[in-house]
PDB file of C-alpha atoms in Angstrom:
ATOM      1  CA  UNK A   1       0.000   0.000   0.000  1.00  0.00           C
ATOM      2  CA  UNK A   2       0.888   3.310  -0.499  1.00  0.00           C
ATOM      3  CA  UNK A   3       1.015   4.400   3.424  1.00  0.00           C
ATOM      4  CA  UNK A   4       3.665   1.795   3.960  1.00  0.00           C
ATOM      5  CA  UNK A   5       5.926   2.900   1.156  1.00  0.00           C
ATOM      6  CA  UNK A   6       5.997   5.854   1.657  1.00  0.00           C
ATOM      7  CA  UNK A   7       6.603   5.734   5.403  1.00  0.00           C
ATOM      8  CA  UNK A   8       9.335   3.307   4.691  1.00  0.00           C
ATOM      9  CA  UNK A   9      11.385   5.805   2.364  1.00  0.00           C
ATOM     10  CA  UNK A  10      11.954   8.163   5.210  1.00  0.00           C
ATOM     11  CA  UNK A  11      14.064   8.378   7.706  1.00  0.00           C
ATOM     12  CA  UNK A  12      13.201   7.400  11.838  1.00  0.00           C
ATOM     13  CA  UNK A  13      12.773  11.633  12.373  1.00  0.00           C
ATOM     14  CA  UNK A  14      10.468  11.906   9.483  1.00  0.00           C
ATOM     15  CA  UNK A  15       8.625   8.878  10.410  1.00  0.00           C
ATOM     16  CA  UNK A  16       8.207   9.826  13.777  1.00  0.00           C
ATOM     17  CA  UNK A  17       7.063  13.132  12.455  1.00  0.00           C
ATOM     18  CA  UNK A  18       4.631  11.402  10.239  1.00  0.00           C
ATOM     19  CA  UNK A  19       3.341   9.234  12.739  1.00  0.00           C
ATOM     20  CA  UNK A  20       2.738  12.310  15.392  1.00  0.00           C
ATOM     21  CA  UNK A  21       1.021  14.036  12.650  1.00  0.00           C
ATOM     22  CA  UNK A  22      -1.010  11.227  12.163  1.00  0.00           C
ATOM     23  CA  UNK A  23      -2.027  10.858  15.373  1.00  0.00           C
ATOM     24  CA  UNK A  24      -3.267  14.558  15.694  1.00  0.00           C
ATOM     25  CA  UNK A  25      -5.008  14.099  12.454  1.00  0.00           C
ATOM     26  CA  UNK A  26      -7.040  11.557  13.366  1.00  0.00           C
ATOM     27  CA  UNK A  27      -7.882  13.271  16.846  1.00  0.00           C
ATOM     28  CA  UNK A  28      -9.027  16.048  14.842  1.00  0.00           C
ATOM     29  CA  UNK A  29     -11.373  13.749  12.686  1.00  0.00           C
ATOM     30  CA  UNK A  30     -12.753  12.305  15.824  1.00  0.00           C
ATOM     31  CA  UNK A  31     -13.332  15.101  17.716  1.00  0.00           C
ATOM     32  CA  UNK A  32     -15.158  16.383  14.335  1.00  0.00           C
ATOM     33  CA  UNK A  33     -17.002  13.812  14.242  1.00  0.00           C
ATOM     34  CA  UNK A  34     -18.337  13.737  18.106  1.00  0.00           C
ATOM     35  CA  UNK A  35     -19.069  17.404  18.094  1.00  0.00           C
ATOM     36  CA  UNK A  36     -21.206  16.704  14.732  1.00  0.00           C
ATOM     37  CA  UNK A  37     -23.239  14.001  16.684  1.00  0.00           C
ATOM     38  CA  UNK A  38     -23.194  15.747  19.956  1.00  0.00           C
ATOM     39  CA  UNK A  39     -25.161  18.052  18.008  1.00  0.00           C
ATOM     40  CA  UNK A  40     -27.544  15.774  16.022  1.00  0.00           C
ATOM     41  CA  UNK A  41     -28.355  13.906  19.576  1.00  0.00           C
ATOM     42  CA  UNK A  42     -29.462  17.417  21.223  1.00  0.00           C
ATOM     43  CA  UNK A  43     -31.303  18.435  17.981  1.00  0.00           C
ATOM     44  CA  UNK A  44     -33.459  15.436  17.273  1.00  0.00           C
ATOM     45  CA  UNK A  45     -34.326  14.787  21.154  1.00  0.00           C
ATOM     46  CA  UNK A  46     -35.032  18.589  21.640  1.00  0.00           C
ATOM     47  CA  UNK A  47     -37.368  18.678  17.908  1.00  0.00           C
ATOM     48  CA  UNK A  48     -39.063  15.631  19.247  1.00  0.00           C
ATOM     49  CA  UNK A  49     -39.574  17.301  22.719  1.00  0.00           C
ATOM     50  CA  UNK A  50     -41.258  20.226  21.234  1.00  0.00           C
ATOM     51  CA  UNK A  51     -43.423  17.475  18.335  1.00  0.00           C
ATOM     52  CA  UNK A  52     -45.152  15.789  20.503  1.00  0.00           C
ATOM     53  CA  UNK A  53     -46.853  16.496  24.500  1.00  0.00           C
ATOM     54  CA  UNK A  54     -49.192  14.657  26.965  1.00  0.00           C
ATOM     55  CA  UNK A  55     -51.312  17.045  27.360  1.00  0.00           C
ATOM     56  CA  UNK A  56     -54.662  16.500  25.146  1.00  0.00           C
ATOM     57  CA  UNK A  57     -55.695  20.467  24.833  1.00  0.00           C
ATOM     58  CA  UNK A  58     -52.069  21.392  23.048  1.00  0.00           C
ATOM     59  CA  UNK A  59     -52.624  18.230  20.866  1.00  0.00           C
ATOM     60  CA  UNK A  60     -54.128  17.904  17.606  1.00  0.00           C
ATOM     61  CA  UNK A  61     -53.580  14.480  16.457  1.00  0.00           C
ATOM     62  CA  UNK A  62     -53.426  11.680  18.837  1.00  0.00           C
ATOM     63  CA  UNK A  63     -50.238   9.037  18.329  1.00  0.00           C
ATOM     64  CA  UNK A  64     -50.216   6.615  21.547  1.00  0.00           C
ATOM     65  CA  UNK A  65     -51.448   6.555  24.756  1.00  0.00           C
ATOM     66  CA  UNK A  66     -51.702   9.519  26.143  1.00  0.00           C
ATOM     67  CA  UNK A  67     -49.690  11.307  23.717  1.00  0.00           C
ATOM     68  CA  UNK A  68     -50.277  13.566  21.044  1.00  0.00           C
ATOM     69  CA  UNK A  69     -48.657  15.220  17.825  1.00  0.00           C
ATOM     70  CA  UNK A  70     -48.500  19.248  18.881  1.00  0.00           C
ATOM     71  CA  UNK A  71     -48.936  21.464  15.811  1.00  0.00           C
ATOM     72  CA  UNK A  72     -45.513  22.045  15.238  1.00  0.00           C
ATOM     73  CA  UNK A  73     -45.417  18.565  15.155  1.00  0.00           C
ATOM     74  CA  UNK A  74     -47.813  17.969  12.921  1.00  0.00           C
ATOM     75  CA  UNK A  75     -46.185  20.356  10.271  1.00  0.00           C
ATOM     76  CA  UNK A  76     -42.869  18.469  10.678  1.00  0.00           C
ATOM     77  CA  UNK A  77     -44.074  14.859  10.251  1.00  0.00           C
ATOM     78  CA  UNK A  78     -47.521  15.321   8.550  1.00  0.00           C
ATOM     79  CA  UNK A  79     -47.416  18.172   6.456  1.00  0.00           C
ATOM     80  CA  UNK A  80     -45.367  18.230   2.793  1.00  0.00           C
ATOM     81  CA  UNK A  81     -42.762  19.770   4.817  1.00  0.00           C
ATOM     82  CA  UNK A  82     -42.117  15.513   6.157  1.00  0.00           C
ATOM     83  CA  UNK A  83     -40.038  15.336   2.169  1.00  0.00           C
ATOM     84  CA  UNK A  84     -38.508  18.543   3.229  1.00  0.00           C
ATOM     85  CA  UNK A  85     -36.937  17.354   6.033  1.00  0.00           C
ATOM     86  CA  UNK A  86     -36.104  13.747   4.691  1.00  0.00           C
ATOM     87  CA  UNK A  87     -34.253  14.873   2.202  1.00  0.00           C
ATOM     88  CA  UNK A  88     -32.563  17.903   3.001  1.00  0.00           C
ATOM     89  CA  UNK A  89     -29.404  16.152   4.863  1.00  0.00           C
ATOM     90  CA  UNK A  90     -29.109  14.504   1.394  1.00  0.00           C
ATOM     91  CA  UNK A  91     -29.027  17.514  -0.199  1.00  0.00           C
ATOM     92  CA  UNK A  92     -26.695  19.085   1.754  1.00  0.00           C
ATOM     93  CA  UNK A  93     -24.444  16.359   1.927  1.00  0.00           C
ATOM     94  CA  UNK A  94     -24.300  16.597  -1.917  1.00  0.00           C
ATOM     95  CA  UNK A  95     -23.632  20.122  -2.094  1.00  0.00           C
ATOM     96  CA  UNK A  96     -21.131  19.818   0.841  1.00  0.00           C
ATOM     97  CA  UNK A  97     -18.707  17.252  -1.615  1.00  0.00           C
ATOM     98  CA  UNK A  98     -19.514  20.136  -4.661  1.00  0.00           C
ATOM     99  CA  UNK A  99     -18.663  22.873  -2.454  1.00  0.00           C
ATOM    100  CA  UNK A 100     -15.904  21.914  -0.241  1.00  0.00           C
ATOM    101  CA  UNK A 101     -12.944  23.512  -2.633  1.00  0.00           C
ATOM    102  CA  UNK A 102     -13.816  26.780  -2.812  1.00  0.00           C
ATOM    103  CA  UNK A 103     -15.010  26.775   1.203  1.00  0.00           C
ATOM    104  CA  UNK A 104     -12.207  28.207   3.569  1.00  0.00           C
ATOM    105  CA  UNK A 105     -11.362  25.767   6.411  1.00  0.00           C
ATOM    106  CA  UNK A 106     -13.627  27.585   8.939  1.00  0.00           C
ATOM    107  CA  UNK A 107     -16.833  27.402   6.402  1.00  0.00           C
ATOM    108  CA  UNK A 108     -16.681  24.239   5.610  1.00  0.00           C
ATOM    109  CA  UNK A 109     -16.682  23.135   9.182  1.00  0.00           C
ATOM    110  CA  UNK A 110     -19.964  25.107   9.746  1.00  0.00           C
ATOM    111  CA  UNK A 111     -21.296  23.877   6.410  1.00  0.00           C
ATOM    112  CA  UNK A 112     -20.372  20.298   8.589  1.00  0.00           C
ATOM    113  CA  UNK A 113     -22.139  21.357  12.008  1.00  0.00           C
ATOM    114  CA  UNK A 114     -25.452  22.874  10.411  1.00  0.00           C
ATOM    115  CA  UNK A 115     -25.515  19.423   7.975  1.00  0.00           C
ATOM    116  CA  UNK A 116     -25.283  18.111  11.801  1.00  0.00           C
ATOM    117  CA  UNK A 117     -28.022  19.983  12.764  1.00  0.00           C
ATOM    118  CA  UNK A 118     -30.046  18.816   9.836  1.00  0.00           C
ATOM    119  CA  UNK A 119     -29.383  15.509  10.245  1.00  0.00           C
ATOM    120  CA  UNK A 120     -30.804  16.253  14.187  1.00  0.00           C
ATOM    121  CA  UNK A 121     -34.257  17.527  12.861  1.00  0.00           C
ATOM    122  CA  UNK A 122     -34.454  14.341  10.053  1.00  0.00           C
ATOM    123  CA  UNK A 123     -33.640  11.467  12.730  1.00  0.00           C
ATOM    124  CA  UNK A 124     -36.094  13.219  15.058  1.00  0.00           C
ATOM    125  CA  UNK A 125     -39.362  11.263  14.394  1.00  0.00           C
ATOM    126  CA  UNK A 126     -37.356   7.931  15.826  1.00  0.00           C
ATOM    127  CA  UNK A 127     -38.159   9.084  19.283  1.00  0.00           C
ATOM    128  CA  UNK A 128     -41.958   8.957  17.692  1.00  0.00           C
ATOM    129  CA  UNK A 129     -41.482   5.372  16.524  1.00  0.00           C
ATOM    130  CA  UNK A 130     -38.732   3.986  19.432  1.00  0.00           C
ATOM    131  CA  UNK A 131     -38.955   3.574  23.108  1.00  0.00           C
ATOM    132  CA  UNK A 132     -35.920   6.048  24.853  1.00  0.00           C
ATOM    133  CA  UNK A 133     -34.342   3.199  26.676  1.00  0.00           C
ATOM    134  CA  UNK A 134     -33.992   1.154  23.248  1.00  0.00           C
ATOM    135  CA  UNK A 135     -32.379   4.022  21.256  1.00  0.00           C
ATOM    136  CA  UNK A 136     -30.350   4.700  23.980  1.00  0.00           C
ATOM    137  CA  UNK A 137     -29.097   0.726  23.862  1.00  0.00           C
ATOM    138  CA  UNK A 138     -29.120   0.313  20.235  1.00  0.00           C
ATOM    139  CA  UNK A 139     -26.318   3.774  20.064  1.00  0.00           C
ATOM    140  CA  UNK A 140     -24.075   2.143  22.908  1.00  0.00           C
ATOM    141  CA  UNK A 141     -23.734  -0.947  20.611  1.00  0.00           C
ATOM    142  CA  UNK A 142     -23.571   1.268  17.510  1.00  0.00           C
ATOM    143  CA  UNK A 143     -20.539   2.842  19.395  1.00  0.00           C
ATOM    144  CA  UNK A 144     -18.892  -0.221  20.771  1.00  0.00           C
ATOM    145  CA  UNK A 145     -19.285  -2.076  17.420  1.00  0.00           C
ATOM    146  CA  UNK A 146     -17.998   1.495  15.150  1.00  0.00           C
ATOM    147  CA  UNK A 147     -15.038   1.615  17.528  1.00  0.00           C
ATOM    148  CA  UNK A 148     -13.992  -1.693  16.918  1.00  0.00           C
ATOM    149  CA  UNK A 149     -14.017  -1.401  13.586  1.00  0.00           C
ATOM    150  CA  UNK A 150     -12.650   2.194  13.086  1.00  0.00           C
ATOM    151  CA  UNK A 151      -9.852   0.834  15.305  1.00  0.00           C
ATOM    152  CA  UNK A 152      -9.432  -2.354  12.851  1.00  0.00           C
ATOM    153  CA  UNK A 153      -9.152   0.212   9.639  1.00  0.00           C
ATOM    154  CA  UNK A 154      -6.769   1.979  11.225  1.00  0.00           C
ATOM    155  CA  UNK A 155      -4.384  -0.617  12.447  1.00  0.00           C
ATOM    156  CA  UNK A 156      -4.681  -3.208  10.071  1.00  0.00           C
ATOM    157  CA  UNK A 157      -1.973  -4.148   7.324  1.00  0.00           C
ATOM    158  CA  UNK A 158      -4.500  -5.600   5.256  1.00  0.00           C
ATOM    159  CA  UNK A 159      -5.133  -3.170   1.811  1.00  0.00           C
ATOM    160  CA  UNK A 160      -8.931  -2.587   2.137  1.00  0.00           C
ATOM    161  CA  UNK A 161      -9.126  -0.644  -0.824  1.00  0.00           C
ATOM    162  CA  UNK A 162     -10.510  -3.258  -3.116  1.00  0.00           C
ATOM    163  CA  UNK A 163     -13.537  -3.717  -0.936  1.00  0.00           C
ATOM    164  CA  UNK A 164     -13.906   0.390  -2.083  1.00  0.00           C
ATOM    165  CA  UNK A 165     -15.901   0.000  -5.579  1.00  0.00           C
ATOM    166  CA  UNK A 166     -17.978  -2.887  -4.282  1.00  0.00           C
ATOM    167  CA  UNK A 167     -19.335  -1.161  -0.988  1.00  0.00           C
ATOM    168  CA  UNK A 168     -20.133   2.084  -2.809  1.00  0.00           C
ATOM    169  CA  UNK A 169     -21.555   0.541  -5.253  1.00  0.00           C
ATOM    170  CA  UNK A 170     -23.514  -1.560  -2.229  1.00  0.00           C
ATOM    171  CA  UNK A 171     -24.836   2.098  -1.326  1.00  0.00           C
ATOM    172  CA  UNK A 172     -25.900   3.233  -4.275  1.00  0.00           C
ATOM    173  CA  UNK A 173     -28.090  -0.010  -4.802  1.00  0.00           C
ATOM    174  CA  UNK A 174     -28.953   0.586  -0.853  1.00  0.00           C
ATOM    175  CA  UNK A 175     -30.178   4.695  -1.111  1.00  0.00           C
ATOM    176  CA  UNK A 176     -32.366   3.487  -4.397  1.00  0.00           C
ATOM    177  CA  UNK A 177     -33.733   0.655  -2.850  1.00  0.00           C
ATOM    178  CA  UNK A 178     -34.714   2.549   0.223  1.00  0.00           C
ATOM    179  CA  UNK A 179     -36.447   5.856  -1.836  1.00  0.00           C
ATOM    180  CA  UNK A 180     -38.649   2.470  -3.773  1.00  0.00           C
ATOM    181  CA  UNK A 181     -39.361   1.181  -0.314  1.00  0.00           C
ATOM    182  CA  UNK A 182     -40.574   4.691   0.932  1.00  0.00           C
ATOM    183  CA  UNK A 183     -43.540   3.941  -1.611  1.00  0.00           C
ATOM    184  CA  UNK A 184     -43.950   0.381  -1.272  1.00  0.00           C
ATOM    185  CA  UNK A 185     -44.271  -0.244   2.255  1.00  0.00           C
ATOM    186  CA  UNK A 186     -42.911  -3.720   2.024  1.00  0.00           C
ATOM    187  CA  UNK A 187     -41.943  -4.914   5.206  1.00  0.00           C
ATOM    188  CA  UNK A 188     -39.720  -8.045   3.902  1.00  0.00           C
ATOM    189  CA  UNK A 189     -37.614  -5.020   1.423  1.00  0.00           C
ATOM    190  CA  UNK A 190     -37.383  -2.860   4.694  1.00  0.00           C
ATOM    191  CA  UNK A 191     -35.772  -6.181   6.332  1.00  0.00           C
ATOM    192  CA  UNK A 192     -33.099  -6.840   3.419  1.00  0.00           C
ATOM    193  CA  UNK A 193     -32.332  -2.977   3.533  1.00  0.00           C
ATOM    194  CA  UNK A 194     -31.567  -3.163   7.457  1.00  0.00           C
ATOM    195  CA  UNK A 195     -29.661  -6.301   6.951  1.00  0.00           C
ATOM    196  CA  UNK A 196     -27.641  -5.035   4.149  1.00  0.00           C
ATOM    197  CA  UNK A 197     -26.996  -1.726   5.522  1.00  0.00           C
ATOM    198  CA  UNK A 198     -25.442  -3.373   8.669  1.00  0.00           C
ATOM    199  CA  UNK A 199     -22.884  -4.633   6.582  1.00  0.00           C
ATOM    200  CA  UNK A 200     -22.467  -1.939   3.825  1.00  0.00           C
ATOM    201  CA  UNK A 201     -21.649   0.464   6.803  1.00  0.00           C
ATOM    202  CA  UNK A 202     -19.464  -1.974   8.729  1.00  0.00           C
ATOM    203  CA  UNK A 203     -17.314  -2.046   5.913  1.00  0.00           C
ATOM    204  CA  UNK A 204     -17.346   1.405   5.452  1.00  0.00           C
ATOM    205  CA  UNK A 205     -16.448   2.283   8.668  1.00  0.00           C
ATOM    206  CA  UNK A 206     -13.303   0.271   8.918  1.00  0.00           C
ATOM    207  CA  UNK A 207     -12.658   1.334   5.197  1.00  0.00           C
ATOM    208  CA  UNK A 208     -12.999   5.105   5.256  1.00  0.00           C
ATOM    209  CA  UNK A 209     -10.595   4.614   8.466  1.00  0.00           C
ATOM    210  CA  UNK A 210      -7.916   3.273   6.771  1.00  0.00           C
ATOM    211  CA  UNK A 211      -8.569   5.741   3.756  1.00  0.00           C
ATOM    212  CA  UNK A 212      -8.258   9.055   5.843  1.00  0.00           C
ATOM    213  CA  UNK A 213      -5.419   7.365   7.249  1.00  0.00           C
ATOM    214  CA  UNK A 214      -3.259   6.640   3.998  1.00  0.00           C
ATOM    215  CA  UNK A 215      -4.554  10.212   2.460  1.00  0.00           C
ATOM    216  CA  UNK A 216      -2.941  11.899   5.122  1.00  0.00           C
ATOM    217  CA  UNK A 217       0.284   9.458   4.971  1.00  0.00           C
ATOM    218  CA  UNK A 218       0.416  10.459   1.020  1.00  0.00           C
ATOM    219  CA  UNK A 219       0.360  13.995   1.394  1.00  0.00           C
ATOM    220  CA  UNK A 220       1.626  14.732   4.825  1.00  0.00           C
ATOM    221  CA  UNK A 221       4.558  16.152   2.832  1.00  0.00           C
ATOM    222  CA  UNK A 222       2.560  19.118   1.372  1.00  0.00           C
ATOM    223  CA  UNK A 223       2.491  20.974   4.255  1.00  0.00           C
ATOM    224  CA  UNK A 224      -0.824  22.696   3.203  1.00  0.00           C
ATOM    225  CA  UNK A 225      -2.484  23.317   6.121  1.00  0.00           C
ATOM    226  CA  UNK A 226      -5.816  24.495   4.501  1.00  0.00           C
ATOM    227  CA  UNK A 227      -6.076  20.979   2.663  1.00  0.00           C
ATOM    228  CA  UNK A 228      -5.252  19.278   5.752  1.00  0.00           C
ATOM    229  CA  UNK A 229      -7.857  21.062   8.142  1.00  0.00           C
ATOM    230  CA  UNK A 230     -10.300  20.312   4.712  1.00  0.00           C
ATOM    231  CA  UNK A 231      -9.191  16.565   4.941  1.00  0.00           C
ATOM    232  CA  UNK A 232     -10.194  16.063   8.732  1.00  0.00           C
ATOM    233  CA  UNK A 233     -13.743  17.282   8.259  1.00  0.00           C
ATOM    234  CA  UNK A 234     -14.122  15.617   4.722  1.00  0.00           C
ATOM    235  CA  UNK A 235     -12.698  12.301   6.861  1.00  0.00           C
ATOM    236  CA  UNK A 236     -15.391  13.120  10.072  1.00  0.00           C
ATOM    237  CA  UNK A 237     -18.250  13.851   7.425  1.00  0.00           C
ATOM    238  CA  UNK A 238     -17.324  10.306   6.180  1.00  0.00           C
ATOM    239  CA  UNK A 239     -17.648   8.737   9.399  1.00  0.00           C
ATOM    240  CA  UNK A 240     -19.978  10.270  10.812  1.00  0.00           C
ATOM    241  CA  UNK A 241     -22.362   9.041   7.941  1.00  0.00           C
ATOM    242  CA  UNK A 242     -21.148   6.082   8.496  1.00  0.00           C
ATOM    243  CA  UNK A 243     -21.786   5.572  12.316  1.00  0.00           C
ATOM    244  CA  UNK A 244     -25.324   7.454  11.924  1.00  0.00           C
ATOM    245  CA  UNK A 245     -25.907   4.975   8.632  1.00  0.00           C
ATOM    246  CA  UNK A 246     -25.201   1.779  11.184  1.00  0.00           C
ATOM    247  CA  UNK A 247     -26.979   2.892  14.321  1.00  0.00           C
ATOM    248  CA  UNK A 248     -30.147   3.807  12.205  1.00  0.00           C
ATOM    249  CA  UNK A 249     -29.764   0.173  10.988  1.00  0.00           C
ATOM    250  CA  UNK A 250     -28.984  -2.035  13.789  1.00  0.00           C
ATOM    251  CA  UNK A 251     -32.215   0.404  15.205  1.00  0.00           C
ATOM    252  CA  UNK A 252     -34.196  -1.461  12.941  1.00  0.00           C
ATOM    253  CA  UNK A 253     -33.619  -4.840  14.467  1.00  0.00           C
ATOM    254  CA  UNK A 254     -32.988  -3.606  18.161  1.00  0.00           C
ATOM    255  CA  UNK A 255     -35.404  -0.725  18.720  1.00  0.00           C
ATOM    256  CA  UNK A 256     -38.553  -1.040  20.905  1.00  0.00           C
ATOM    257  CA  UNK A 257     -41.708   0.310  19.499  1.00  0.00           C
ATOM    258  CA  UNK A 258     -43.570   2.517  21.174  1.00  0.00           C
ATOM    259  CA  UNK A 259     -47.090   1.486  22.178  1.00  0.00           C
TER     260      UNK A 259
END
């Protein structure tokens, strides 16, 4: 691989350089990445706080017992504004990868934090549709099972790059399927999505790992700063979709509904 070669052709100072530089790289795409979801969790619980109440006279559509959809709520899951929100983290994420060269480093991590933010108000309606206590489970396993495999990308000597072209292709087939499935309702397609998505993001996750890792390896030597700091929250943004990707997922098989 590329990482290796070029790591061996330097001396032990500039691979200890490397290797530091590495190291604060990474901590930079992590941290990214948590602040991103730090903000996600406090959007979609606060969005669903203010969607739905107990209290019959503020209501004006009942959804379980002893709950109701508030107006607000009602315009954010029941209105056209429901396509709105569904698809507007797409959007965004689309114009993020179009608009990322000509962003300065400080832009494009706000571009990154109100995608975040997006993402929040989108994911929302799970706290409709889940019990609390089983979202709450199903993210400490997402976490456990994303750490484990972020950790395997980035320590493995095995060249993942092959598996690239096969899982994004994988997620192509996986975003169409799941647009057909928003129209046809079919349980057993919604079941092959969840499955398939489990592994499709697995993959990724240990995958996009090892990719930031050997992009930063390659081009360590720049010195550009600016494409650097652009890396680390192009590498978060890729993570982050993948660890929201997997929890939302695995939710499918582990959450709780809601009575």
């Amino acid at each position: 691989m590329a990482q290796y070669d070029t790591i061996g052709t330097v001396g032990v100072g500039a691979r200890a350089q490397i290797d530091a530089g590495l190291r604060a790289h990474m901590n930079k795409v992590y941290g990214l990445m948590s602040v991103a979801m730090l903000i996600t969790g406090a959007a979609a619980w606060s969005i669903s706080g203010l969607a739905v109440t107990t209290d019959a006279a503020q209501g004006v559509a009942q959804i379980g017992a002893g709950e109701y959809l508030t107006s607000f709520g009602q315009t954010l899951y029941a209105s056209p504004l429901k396509w709105v929100v569904m698809f507007l983290p797409l959007v965004l994420v689309f114009a993020f990868s179009a608009a990322i060269n000509r962003l300065s480093v400080g832009a494009a991590q706000l571009f990154f934090y109100v995608y975040a933010l997006a993402m929040g108000v989108s994911l929302s309606s799970i706290f409709l549709v889940f019990t609390g206590t089983s979202i709450a489970q199903t993210f400490l396993i997402t976490a456990i099972a994303f750490a484990g495999l972020s950790l395997y990308g980035y320590t493995t000597k095995r060249d993942l790059s092959g598996f690239g072209t096969f899982l994004v292709m994988g997620l192509i087939g996986l975003i169409v399927a799941s647009i057909v499935n928003i129209f046809l309702a079919s349980s057993a397609l919604a079941f092959a999505i969840s499955a398939i998505g489990v592994l499709i993001f697995a993959g990724l996750t240990a995958y996009d790992t090892q990719n930031i890792k050997n992009t930063y390896v390659q081009n360590a030597a720049m010195g550009n700063q600016e494409w650097l700091g652009k890396a680390a929250i192009m590498g978060a943004l890729s993570l982050y979709l993948d660890f929201i990707n997997l929890f939302m997922f695995l939710l499918q098989f582990l959450g709780s509904n809601r009575e």
